[in-house]
Coordinates of C-alpha atoms in Angstrom, one line a residue:
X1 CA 43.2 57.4 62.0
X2 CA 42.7 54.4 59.8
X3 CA 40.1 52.3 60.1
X4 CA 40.8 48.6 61.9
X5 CA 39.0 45.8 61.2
X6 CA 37.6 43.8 63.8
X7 CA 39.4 40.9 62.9
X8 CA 43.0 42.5 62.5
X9 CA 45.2 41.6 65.3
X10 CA 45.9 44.2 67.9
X11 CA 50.0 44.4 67.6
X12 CA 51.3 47.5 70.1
X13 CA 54.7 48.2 69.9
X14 CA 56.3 49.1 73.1
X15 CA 59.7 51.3 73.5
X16 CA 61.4 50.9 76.5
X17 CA 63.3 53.7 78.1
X18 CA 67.0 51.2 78.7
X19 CA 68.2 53.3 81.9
X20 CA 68.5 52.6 85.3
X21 CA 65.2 51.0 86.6
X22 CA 62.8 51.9 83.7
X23 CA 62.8 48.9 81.7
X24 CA 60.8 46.6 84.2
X25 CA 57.8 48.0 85.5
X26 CA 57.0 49.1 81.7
X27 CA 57.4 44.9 81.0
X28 CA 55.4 44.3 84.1
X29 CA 52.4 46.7 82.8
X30 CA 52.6 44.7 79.3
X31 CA 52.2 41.6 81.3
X32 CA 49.6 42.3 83.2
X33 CA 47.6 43.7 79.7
X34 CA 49.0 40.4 78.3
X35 CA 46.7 38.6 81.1
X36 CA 43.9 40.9 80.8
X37 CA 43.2 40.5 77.0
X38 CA 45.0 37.5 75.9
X39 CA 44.3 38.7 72.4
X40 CA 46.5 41.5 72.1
X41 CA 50.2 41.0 70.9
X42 CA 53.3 43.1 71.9
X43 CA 56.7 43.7 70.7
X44 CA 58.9 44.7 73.4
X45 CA 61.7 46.7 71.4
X46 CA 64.8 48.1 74.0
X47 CA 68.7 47.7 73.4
X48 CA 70.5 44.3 74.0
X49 CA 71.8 45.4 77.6
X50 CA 68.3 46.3 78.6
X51 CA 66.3 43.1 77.1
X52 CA 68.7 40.8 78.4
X53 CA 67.8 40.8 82.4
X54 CA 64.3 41.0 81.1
X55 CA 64.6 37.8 79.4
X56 CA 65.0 35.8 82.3
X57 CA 61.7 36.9 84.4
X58 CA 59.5 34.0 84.6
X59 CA 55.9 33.1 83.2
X60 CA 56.4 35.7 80.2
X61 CA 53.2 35.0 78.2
X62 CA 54.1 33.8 74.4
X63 CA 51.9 37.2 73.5
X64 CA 55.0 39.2 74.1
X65 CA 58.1 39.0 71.7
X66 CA 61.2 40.7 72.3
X67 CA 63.3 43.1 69.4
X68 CA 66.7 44.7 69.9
X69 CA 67.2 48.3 68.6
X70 CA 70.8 50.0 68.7
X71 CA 72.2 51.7 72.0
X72 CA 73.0 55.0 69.7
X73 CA 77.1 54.9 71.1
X74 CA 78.5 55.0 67.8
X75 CA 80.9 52.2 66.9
X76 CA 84.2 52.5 68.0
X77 CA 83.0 55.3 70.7
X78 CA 83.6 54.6 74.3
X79 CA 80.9 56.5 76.4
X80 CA 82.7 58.4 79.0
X81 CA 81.0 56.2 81.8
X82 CA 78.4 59.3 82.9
X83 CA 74.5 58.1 82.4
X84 CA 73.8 61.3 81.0
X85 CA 75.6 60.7 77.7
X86 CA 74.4 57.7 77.0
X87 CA 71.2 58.7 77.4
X88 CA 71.7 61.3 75.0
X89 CA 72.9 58.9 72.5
X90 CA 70.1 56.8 72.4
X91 CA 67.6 60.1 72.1
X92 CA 69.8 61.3 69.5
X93 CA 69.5 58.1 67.4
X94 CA 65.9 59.5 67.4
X95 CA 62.6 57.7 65.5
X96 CA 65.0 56.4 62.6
X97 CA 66.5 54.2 65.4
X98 CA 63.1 53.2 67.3
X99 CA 61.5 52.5 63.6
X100 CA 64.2 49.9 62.8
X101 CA 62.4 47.8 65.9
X102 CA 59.2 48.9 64.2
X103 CA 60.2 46.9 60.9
X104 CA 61.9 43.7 62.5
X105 CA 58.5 43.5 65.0
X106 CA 56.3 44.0 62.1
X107 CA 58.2 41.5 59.5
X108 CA 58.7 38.9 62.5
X109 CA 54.9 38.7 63.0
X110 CA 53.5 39.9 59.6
X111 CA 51.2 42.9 61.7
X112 CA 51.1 46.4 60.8
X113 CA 51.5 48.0 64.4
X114 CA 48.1 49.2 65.8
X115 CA 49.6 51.1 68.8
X116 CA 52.2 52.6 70.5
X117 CA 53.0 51.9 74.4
X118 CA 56.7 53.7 75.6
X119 CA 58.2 55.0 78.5
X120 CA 57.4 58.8 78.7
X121 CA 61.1 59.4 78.5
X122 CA 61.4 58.5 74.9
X123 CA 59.9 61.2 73.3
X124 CA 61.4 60.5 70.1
X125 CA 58.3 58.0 70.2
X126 CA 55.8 60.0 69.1
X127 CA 57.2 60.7 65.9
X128 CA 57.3 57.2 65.2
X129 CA 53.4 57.0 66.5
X130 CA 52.4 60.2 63.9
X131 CA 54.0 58.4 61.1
X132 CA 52.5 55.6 61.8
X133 CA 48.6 57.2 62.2
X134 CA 48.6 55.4 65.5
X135 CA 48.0 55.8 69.3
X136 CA 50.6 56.9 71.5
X137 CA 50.4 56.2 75.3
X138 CA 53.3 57.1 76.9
X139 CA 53.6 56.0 80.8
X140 CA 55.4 57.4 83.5
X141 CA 57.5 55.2 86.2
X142 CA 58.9 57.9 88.7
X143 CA 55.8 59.7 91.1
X144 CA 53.5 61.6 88.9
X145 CA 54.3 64.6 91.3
X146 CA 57.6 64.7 89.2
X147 CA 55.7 64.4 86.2
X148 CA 53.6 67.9 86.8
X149 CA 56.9 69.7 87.4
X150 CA 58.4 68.6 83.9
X151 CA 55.3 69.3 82.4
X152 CA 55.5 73.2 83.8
X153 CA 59.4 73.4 82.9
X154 CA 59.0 76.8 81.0
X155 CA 56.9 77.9 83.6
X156 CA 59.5 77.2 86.5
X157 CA 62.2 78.4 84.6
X158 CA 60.3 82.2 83.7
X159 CA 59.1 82.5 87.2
X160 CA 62.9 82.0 89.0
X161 CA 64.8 83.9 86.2
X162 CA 61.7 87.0 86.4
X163 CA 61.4 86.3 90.2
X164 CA 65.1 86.1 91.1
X165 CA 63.4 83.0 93.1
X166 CA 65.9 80.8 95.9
X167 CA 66.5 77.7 96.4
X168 CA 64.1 77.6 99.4
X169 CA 61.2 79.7 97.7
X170 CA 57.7 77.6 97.1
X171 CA 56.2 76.6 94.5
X172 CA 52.8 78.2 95.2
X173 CA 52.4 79.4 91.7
X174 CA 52.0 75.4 90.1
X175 CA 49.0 73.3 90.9
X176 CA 49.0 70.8 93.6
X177 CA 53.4 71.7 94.4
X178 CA 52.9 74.7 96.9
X179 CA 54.8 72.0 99.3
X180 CA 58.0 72.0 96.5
X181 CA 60.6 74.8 97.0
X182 CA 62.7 75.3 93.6
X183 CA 65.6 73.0 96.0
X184 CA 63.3 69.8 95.2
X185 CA 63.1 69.9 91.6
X186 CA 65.3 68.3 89.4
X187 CA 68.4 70.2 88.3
X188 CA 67.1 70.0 84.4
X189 CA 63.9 71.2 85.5
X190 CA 65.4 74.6 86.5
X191 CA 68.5 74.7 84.3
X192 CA 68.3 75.2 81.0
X193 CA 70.4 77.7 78.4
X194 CA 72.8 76.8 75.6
X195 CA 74.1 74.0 77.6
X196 CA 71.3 72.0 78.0
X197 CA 71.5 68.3 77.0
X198 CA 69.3 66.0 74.5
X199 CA 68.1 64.9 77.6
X200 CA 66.7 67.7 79.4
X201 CA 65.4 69.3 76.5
X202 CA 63.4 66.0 76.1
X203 CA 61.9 66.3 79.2
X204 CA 61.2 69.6 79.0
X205 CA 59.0 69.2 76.1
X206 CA 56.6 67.3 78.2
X207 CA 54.1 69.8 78.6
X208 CA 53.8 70.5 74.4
X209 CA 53.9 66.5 73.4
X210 CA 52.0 65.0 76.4
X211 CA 48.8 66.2 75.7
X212 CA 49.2 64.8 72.1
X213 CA 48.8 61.2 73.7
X214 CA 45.9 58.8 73.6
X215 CA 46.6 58.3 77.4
X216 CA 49.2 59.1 79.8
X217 CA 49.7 56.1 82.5
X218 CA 51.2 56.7 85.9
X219 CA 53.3 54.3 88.4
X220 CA 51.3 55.6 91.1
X221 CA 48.0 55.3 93.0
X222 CA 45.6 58.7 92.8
X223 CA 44.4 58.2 96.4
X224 CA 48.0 59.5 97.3
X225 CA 48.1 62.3 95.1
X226 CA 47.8 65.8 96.1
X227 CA 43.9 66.5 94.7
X228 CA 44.3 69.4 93.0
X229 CA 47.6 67.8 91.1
X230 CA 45.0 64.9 89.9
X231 CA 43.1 67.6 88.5
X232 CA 45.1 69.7 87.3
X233 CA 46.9 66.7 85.1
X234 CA 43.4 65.4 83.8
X235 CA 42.6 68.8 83.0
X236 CA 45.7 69.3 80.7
X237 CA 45.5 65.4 79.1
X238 CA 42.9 63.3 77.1
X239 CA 43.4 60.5 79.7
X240 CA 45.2 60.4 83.0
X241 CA 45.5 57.1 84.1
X242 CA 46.6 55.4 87.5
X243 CA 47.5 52.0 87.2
X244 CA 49.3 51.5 90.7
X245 CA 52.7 49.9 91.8
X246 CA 54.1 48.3 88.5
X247 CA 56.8 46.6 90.5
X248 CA 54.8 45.4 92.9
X249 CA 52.0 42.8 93.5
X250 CA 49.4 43.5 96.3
X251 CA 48.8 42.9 98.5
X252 CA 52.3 42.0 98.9
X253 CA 53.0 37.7 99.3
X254 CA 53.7 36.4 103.2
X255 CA 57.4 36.1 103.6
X256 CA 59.5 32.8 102.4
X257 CA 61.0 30.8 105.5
X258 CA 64.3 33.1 106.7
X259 CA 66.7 29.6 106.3
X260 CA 65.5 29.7 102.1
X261 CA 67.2 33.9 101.8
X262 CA 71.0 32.8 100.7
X263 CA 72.0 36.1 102.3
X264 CA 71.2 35.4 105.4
X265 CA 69.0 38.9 106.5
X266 CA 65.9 37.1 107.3
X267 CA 67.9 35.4 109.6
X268 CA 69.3 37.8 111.2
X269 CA 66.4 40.3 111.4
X270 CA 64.4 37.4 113.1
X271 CA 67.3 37.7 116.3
X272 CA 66.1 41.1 117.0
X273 CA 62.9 43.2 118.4
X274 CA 60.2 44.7 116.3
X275 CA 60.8 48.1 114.8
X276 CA 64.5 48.4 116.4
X277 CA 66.3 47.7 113.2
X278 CA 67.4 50.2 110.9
X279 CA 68.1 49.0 107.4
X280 CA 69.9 51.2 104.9
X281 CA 70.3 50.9 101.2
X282 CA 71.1 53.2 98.0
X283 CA 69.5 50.9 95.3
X284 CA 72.1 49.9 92.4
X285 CA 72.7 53.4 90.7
X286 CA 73.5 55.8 93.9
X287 CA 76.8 55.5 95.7
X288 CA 77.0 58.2 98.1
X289 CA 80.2 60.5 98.4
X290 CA 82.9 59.1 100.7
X291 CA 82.7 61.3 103.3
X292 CA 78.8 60.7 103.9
X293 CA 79.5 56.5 104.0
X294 CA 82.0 57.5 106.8
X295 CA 79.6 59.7 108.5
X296 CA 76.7 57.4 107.8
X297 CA 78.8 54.2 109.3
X298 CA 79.3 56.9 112.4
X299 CA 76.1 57.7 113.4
X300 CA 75.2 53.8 112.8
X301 CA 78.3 52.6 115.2
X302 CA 77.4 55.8 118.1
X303 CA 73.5 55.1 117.6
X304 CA 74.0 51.8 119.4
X305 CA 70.9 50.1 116.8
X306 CA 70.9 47.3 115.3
X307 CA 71.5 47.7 111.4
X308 CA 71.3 46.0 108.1
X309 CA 73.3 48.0 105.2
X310 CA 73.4 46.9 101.6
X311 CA 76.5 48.2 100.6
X312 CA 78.3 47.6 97.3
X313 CA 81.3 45.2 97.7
X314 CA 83.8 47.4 96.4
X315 CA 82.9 50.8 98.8
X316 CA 83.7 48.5 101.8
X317 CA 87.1 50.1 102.1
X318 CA 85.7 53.3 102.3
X319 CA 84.3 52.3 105.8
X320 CA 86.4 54.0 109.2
X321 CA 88.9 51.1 110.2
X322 CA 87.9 48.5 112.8
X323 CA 84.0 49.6 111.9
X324 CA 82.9 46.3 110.6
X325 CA 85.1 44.6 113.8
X326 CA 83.3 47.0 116.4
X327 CA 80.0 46.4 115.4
X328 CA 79.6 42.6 114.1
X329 CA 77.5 41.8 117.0
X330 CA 75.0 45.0 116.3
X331 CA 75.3 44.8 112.7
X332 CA 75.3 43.2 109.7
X333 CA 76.5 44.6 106.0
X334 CA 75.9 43.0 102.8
X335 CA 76.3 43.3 99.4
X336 CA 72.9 42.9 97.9
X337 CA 69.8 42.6 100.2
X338 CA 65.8 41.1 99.0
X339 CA 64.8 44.7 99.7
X340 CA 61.1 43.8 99.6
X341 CA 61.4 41.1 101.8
X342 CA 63.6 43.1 104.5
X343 CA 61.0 46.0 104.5
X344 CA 58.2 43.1 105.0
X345 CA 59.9 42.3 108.4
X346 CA 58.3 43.4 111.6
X347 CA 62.2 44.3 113.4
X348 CA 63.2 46.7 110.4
X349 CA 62.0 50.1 112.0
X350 CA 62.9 52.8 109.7
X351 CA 64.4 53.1 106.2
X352 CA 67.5 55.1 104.8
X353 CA 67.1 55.5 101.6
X354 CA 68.2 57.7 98.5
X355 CA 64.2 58.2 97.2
X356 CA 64.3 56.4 94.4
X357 CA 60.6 55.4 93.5
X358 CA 60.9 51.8 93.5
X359 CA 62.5 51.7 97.4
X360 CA 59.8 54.4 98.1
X361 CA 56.9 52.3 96.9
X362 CA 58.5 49.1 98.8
X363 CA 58.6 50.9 102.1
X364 CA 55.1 52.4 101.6
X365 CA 53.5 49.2 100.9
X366 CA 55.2 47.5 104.0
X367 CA 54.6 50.7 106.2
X368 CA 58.6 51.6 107.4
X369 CA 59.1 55.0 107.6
X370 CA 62.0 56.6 105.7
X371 CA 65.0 58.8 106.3
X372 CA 65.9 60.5 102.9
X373 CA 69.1 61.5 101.0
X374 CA 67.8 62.2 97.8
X375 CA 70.6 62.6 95.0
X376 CA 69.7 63.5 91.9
X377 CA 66.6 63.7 89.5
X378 CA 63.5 63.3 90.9
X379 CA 64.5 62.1 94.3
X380 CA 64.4 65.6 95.9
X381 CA 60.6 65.7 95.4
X382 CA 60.2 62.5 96.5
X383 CA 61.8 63.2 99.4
X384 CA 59.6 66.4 99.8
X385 CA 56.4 64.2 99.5
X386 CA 57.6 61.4 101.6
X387 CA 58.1 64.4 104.1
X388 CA 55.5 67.0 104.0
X389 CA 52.7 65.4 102.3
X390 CA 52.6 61.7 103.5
X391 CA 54.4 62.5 107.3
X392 CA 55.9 58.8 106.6
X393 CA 59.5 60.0 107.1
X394 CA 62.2 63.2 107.0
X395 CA 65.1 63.8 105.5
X396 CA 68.8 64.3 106.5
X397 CA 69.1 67.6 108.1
X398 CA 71.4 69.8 105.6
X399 CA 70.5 67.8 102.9
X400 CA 73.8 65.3 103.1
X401 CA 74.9 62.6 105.6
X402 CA 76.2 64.3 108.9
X403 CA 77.1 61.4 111.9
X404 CA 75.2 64.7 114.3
X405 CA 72.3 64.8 111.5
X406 CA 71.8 61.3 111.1
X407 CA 71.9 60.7 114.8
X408 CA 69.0 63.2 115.2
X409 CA 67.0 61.4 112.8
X410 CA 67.4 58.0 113.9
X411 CA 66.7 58.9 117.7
X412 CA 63.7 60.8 115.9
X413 CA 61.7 58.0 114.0
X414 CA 63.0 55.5 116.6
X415 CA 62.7 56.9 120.3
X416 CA 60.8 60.4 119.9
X417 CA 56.7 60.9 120.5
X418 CA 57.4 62.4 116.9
X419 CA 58.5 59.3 115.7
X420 CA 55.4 57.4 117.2
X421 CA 53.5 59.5 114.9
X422 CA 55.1 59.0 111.9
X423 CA 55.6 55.2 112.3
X424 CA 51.4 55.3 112.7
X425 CA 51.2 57.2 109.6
X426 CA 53.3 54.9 108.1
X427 CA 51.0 52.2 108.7
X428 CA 47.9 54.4 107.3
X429 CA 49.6 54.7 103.9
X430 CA 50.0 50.9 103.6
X431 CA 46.5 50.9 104.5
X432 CA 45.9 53.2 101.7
X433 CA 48.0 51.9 99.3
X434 CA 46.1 47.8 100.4
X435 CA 42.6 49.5 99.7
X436 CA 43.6 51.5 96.9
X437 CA 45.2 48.3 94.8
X438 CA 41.9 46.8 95.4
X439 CA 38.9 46.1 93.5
X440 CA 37.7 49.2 94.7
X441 CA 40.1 51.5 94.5
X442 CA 40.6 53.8 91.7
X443 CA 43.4 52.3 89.9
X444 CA 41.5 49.0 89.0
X445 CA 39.0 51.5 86.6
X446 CA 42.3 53.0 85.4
X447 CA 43.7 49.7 84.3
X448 CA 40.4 48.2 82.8
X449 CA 40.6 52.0 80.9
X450 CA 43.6 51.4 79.7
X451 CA 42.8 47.7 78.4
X452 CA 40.0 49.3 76.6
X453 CA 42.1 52.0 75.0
X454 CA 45.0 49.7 73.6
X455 CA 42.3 46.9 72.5
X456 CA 40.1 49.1 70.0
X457 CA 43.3 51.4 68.8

């Protein structure tokens, strides 16, 4: 590696990952290294329809400048609307793509780049880093449980072609995942073949470029982790680092005054009795099949609970005629929620959620247990952990919305001794995750690691 002098600037690059929920907690870990070592200077490089929502956050330090790099569609081609292809556009433009934000970053500030920050998913990335002859720390937003499972692909994928495995056989054979069964892991985790995309192969070449990294930083807090998962990882990597909740800050702020929410939920959820309220929502990506919204708006209406369900605008018409009629006075359905605030409220009693991380982490941190419908990726897992690990929550009996299943689960978490218990744990993981976002816990080390890392690269 060259030598820096002590008086150069410190100018990391950072590639963002411009899909689905990745871009922001990757901005809100350069923030926070923006505010713990006010000398360092970062280019944020990510496509136009990535950058663009970024640009309005507030209080973005001045030490942080943001570049536009190409989307990969070629021009004139019309993606065909499926996230998967234009994923596998933007991999395919590869390092020539991610190096044209090198060269604008680099002639905007007149810095050489000293480092290389991206989102794990951007492989491409560390071909950029190697020509460069600088760091590479790639970070991780989904759980790092997810992580170890891409990082084993080949294994997975000899084991259940040799062992003619099921969907419901463990995962005994991978460190710290003897709780997974092959039906938890992402479908490009066990799939691969002559039809595998850009995308999947990307991620399963994890385990060979991963341990090439200066560091690997995770979305997650270790005190949650399985223990023999956190060792296994740090065992494999030069650094394993656990910076916490990236789209979160804890502990979390007292809720604003219910008349100042324009959508009217804190209002609402003030009428009724703590932990009664049942509050559903399937983030922006997810839209769940038709016939599971009709079930799901069955079990609501015959559960006789109060409900809250953030449901996109344009699926209303999917709902069973006279359903929004019948229950006006037991529920309430919106088209976009303050999900953070509506977990923070004492009547919301359990959460119905799809597992993505960010809703996960929002209902850990405000202790609401969960009832899962994971859909795709790494939600399955999620759901496993959420399950089996953490006992904060189940999921849907068959795997997809039933009005029988969900009825079972919601008398479960809401009436049932069983339920008791899982509400309890639910308020010992927020007690974890309070301590473990501390001072003391384990992630504050990992963080002033991390500063350490990108200030001498």
């Amino acid at each position: 590696m060259n030598k820096i002098s002590s008086v150069e600037e410190k100018h990391i690059a950072v590639f963002v990952f411009p899909f689905g929920s990745h871009p922001l907690p990757l901005l809100n870990l350069v923030i926070k290294l923006s505010h713990a070592a006010p000398n360092l200077h970062f280019s944020f490089i990510g496509t136009e329809l990535s950058n663009k929502p970024l640009l309005s956050k507030p209080h973005i330090p001045d030490t942080i400048k943001f570049f536009t790099v190409g989307d990969g569609v070629p021009k004139g081609h019309v993606p065909c609307g499926h996230r998967v292809e234009r994923v596998n556009l933007f991999l395919q433009a590869g390092p020539q793509n991610l190096q044209k934000g090198i060269d604008l970053a680099v002639a905007e500030t007149g810095h050489r780049v000293t480092c290389i920050i991206a989102d794990a998913f951007v492989t491409p990335s560390l071909t950029v880093s190697q020509h460069l002859n600088v760091p590479w720390i790639p970070v991780w937003p989904p759980l790092s449980s997810s992580l170890s499972a891409h990082f084993y692909t080949h294994l997975i994928r000899q084991t259940c072609a040799n062992n003619n495995l099921s969907r419901d056989s463990p995962l005994d054979f991978l460190p710290g995942l003897s709780m997974m069964r092959v039906e938890d892991l992402p479908e490009d985790v066990v799939n691969g073949g002559e039809d595998e995309t850009l995308f999947s192969k990307a991620l399963a070449s994890l385990g060979i470029v991963l341990p090439q990294a200066k560091a690997v930083v995770v979305n997650f807090f270790e005190e949650l982790d399985p223990p023999l998962l956190v060792h296994d990882m740090r065992s494999k990597l030069s650094a394993f680092l656990y910076v916490g909740f990236l789209t979160l800050s804890l502990p979390l702020p007292p809720l604003p005054p219910s008349d100042t929410d324009a959508t009217g939920c804190l209002s609402w959820l003030d009428k009724h009795n703590g932990g009664s309220v049942v509050y559903v929502s399937f983030g922006t990506v997810v839209t769940p099949p038709q016939d599971e919204i009709v079930a799901l708006a069955e079990a609501l209406e015959a559960s006789g609970f109060p409900f809250l369900w953030s449901l996109k605008e344009h699926v209303k018409g999917v709902l069973p005629n006279g359903f929004l009629e019948r229950t006006r006075n037991n529920g309430k359905v919106v088209p976009w929620s303050p999900q953070s605030e509506v977990l923070g409220h004492g009547s919301v009693g359990v959460f119905v959620t799809h597992c993505g991380c960010n809703s996960v982490f929002e209902s850990m941190s405000n202790g609401v247990p969960m009832i899962c419908r994971p859909f795709f990726g790494d939600q399955g897992m999620t759901g496993k952990m959420v399950e089996d690990v953490w006992e904060i929550g189940l999921r849907v009996e068959g795997g997809v919305f039933t009005k029988h299943g969900l009825l079972k689960s919601l008398n479960l978490i809401l009436v049932q001794e069983e339920g008791k218990r899982m509400r309890q744990n639910a308020l010992e993981v927020k007690r974890t995750v309070l301590d473990a976002a501390g001072p003391e816990g384990k992630a504050t080390q990992d963080f002033k690691t991390l500063v350490e890392v990108v200030s001498s690269s």
